[in-house]
Short mmCIF file of C-alpha atoms and ligand atoms in Angstrom, two decimals:
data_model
loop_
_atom_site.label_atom_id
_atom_site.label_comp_id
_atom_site.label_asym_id
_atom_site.label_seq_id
_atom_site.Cartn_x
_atom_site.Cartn_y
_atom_site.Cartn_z
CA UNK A 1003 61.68 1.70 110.95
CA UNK A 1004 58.99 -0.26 112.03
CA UNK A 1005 55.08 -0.11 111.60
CA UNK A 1006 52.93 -0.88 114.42
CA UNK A 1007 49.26 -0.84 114.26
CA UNK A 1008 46.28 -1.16 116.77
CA UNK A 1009 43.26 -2.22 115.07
CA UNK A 1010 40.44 -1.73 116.83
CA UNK A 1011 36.51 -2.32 116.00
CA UNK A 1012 36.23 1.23 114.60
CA UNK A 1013 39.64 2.52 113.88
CA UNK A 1014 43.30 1.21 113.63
CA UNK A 1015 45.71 3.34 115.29
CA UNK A 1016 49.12 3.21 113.39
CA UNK A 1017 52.74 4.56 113.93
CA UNK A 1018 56.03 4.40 112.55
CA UNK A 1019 59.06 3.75 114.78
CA UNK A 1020 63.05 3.64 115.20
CA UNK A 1021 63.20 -0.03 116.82
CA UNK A 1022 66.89 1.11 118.26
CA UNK A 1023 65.36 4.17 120.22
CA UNK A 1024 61.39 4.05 119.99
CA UNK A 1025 61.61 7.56 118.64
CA UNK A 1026 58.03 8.14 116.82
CA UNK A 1027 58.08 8.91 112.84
CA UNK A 1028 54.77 9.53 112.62
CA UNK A 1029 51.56 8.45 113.05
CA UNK A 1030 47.17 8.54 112.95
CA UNK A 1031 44.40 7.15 112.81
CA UNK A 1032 42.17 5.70 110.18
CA UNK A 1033 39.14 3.49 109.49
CA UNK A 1034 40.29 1.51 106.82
CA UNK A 1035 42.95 -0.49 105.31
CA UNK A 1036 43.46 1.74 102.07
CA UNK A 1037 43.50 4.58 104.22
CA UNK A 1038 46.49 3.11 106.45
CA UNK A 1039 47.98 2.47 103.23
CA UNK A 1040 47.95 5.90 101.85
CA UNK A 1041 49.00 7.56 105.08
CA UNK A 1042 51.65 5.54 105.78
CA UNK A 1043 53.10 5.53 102.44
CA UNK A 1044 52.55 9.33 102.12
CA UNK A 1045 55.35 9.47 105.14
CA UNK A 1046 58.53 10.74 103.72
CA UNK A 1047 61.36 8.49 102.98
CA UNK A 1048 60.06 5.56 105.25
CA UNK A 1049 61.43 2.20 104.49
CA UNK A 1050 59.90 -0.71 106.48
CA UNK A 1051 62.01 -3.41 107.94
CA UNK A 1052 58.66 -4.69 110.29
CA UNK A 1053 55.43 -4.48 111.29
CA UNK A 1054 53.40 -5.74 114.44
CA UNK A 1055 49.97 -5.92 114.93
CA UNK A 1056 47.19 -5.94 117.85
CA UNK A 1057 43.56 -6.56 116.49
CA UNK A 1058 40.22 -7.32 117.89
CA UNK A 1059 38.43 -8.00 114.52
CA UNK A 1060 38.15 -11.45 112.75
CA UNK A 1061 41.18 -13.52 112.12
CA UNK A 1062 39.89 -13.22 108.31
CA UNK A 1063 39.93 -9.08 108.59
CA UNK A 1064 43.25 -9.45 110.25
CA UNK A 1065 45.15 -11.55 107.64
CA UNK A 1066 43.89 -9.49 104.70
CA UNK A 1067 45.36 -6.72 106.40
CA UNK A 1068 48.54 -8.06 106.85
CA UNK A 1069 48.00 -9.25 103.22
CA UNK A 1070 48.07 -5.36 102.65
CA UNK A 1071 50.55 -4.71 104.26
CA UNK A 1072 53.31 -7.40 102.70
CA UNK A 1073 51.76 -6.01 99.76
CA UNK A 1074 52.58 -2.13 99.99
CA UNK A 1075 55.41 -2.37 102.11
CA UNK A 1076 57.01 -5.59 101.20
CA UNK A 1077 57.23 -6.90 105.23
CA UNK A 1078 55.75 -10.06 106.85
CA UNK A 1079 53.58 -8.45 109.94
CA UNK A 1080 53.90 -10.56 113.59
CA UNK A 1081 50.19 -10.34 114.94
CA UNK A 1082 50.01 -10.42 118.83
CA UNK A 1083 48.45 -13.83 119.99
CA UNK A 1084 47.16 -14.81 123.35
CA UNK A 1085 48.92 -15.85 126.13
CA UNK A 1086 48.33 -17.55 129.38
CA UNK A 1087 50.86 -15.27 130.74
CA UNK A 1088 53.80 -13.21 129.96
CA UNK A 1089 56.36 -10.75 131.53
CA UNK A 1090 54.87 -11.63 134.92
CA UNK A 1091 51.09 -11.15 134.26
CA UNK A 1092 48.92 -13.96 134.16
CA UNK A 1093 45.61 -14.06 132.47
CA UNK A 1094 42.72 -14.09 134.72
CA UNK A 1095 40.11 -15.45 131.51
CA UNK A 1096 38.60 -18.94 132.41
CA UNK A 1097 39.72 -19.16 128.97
CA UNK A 1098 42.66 -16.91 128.15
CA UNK A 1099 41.98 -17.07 124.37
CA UNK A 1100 38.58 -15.13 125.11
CA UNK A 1101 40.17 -12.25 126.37
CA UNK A 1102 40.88 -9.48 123.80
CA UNK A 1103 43.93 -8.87 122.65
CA UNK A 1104 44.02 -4.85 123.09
CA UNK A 1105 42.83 -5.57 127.32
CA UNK A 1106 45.51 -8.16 127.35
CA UNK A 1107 48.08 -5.60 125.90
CA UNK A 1108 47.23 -2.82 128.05
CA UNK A 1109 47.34 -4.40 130.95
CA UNK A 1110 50.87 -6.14 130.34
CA UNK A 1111 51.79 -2.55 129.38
CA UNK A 1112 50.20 -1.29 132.62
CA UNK A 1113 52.07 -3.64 134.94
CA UNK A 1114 55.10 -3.15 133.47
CA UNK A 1115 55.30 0.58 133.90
CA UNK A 1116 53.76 0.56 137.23
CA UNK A 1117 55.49 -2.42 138.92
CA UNK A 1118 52.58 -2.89 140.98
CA UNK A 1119 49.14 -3.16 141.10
CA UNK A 1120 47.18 -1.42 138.11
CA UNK A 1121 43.93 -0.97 137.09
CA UNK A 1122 43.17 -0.18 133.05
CA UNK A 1123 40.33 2.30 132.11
CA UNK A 1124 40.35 2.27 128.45
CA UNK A 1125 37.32 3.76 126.50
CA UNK A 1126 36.74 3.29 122.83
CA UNK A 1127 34.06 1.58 121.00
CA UNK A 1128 33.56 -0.08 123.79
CA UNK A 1129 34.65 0.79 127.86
CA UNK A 1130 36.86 -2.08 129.48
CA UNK A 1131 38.39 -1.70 132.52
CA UNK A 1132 41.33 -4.30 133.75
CA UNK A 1133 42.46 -5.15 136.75
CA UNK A 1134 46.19 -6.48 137.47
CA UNK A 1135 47.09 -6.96 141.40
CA UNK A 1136 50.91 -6.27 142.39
CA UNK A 1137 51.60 -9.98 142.14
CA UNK A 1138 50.51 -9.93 138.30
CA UNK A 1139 47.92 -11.93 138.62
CA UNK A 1140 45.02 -10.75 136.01
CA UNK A 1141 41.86 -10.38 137.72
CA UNK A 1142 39.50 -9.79 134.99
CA UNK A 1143 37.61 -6.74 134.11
CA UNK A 1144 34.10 -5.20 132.82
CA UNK A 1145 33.09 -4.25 129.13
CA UNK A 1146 30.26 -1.73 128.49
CA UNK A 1147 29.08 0.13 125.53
CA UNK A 1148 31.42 3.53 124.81
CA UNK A 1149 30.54 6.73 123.46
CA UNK A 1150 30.10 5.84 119.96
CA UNK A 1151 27.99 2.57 121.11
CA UNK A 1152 25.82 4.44 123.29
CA UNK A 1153 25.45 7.59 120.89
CA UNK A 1154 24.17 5.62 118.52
CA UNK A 1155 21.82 3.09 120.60
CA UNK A 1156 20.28 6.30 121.27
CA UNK A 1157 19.63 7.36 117.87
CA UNK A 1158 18.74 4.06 116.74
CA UNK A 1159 15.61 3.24 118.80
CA UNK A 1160 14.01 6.80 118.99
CA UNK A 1161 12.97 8.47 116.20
CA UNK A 1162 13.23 12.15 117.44
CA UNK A 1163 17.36 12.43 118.46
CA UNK A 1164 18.88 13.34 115.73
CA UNK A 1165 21.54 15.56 115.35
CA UNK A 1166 25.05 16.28 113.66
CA UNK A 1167 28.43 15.35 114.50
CA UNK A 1168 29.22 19.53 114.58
CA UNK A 1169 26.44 19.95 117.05
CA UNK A 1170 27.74 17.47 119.43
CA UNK A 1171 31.16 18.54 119.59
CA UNK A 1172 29.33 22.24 120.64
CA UNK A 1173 27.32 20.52 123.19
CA UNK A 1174 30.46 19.13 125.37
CA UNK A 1175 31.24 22.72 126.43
CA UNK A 1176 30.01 22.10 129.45
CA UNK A 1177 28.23 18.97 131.49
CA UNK A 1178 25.39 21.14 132.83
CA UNK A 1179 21.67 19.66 132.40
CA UNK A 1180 20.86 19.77 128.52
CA UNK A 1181 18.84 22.47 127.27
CA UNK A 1182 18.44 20.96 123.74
CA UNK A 1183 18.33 17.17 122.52
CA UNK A 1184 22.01 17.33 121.58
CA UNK A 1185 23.34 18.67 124.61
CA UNK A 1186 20.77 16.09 126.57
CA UNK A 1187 22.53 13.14 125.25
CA UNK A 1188 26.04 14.31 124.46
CA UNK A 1189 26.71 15.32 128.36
CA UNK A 1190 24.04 12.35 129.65
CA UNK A 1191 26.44 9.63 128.05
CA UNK A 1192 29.86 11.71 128.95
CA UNK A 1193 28.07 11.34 132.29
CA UNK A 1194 27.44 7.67 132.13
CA UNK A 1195 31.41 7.45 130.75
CA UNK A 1196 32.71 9.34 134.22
CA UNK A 1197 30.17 7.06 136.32
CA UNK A 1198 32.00 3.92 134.71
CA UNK A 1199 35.41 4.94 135.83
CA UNK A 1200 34.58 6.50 139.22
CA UNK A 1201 33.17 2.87 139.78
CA UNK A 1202 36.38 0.94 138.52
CA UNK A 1203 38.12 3.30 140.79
CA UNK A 1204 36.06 2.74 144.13
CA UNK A 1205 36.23 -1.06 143.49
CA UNK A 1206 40.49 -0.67 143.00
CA UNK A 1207 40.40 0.89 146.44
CA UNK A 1208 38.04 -2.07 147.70
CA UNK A 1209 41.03 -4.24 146.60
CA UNK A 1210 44.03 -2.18 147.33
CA UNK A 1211 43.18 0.51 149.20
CA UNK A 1212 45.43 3.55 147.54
CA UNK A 1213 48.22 1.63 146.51
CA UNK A 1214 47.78 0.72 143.07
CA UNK A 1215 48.03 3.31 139.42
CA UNK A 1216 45.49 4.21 137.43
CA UNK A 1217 45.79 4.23 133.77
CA UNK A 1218 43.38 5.75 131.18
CA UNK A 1219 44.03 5.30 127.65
CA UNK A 1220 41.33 5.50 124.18
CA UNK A 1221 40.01 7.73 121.92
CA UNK A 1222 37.65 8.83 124.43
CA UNK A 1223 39.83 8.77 127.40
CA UNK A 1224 39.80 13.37 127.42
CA UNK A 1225 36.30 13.04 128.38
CA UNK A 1226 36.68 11.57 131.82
CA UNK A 1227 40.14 12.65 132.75
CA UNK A 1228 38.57 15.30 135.48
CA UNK A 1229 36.67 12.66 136.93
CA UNK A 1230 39.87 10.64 137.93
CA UNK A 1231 42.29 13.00 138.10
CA UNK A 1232 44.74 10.62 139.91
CA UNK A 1233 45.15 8.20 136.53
CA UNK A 1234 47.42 8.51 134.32
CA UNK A 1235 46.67 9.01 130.69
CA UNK A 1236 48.74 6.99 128.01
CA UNK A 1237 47.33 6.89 124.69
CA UNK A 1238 49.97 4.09 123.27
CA UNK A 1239 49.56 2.00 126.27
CA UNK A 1240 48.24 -0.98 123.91
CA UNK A 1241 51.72 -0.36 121.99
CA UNK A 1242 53.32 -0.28 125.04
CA UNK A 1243 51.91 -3.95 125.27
CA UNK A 1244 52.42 -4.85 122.30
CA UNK A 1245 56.09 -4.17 121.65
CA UNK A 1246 56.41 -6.52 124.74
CA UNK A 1247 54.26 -9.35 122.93
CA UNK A 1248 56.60 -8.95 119.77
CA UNK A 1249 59.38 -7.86 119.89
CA UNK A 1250 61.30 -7.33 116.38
CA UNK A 1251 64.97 -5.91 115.64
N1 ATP B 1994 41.29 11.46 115.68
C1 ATP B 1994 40.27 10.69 116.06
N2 ATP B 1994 39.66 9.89 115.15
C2 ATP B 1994 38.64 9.10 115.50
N3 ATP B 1994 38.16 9.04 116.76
C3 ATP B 1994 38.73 9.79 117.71
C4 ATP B 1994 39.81 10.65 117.41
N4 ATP B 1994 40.17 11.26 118.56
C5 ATP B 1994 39.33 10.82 119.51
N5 ATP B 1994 38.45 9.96 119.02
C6 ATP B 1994 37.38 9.29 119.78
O1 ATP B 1994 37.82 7.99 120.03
C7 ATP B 1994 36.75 7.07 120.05
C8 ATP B 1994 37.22 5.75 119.48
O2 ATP B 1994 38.24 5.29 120.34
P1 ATP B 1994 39.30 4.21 119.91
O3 ATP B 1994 40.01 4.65 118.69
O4 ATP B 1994 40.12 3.93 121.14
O5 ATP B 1994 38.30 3.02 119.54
P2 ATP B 1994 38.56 1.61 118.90
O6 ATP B 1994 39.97 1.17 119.18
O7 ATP B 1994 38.12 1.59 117.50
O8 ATP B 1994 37.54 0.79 119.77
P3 ATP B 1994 37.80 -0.43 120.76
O9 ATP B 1994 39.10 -0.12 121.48
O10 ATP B 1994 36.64 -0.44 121.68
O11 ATP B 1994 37.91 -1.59 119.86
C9 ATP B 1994 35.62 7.74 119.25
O12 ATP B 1994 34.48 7.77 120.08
C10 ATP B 1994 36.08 9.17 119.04
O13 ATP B 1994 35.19 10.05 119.69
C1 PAU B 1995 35.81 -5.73 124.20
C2 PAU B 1995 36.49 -5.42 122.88
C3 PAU B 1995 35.47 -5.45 121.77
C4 PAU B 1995 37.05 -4.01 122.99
O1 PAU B 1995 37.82 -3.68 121.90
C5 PAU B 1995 37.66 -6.40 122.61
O2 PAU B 1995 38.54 -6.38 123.68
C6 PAU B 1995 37.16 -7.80 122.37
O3 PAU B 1995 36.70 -8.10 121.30
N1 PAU B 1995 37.26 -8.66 123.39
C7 PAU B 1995 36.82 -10.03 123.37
C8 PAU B 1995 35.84 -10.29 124.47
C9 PAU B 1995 36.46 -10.18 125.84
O4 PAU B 1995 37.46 -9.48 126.04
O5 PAU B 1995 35.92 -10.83 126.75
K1 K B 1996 41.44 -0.27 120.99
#
């Protein structure tokens, strides 16, 4: 069994794989290192023989967690580097170092299921959108503030929205004009969310007409799913990605 974890700015996604037949062992979601530790470890009977890692934070947060890791679990984790290009994708940065490592893996994992041209929507922390035409060539892509971002821009630099976590989960019921300073900017920034990939969609077609896929991945990807019902959500399309960066057996 392997461990593979996606580390992103607020969370790391982790799971726990057969490397002969991909079949998932478990898996979650945490925000920090000793919680990874304790969920993983509280998985019955698993014995690590790997680990691979994607992570956008620092390259000092990313070697103490795979300092962790050898720790609990006794294995040497690969972390994902950059790469000019791989399995028939090239990099469309200026400077392909620049480009983050979780767009990078989603979009090789992208192209690779859909043999063709692909564009990314993937909203967490932050929204990105990729674009990868049918030759592989990387295009580039757009990063803007997600829900949690915006949320909290919001509260920040007012002083009268405030409101609880419970609250807002209430006020996503429905998208109709807020009656209440919750339901205002819960549904205003779900709103701004849909706007974001309607856009990356209308430019796709610009490029490629209606011949390309649409993938939406993220913690946040639910919350714009009716507004492009065409894509295709794939929550581990970053693992996807990454098993192709490192491969381990
Ligand atoms: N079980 C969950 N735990 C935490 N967040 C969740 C969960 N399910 C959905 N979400 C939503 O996912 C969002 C975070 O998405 P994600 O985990 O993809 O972000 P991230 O990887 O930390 O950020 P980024 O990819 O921008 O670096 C939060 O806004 C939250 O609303
Ligand atoms: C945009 C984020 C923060 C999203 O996780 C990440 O992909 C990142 O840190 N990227 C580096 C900047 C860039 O992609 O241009
Ligand atoms: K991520």
């Amino acid at each position: 069994m392997i461990l593979e974890l996606d580390c992103g700015n607020s969370f790391i996604k982790w799971r726990v794989i057969h490397v002969a037949d991909a079949v998932i062992e478990g898996g979650g979601i945490v925000d920090s290192d000793q919680a990874l530790v304790a969920e993983v470890a509280a998985l019955a009977s698993v014995r690590l023989t790997g680990c691979r890692i994607v992570s956008v934070r620092s390259e000092e947060e990313t070697d103490a967690l795979c300092a962790v890791i050898a720790q609990a679990f006794a294995v040497q984790a690969r972390v994902a580097h950059p790469a000019r290009e791989m399995a028939g994708v090239r990099n469309g940065y200026e400077d392909y170092q620049r480009l983050g490592m979780d767009r990078w893996l989603a979009a090789l994992g992208a192209f690779h299921v859909a043999k063709g041209a692909c564009l990314v929507i993937d909203l967490g922390t932050a929204a990105k959108a990729d674009f990868v035409a049918a030759d592989g060539e990387h295009l580039g892509g757009y990063i803007c503030p997600g829900m949690p971002l915006m949320r909290s821009q919001l509260r920040t630099h007012t002083r009268r929205i405030r409101y609880d976590d419970a609250s807002a989960e209430r006020a996503l019921t429905s998208l109709l004009p807020g009656r209440s300073t919750v339901e205002a900017v819960e549904r205003g920034c779900v709103l701004m969310l849909q706007g974001f990939a309607r856009t990356q969609l209308e430019q796709a077609r610009a490029l490629w007409g209606e011949d390309f896929t649409v993938f939406l991945t993220g913690g946040d990807a639910p919350l714009v799913r009716e507004a492009v019902p065409q894509a295709r959500v794939v929550p581990d399309l970053v693992f996807v990605g990454l098993a192709m960066a490192c491969p381990l057996d």
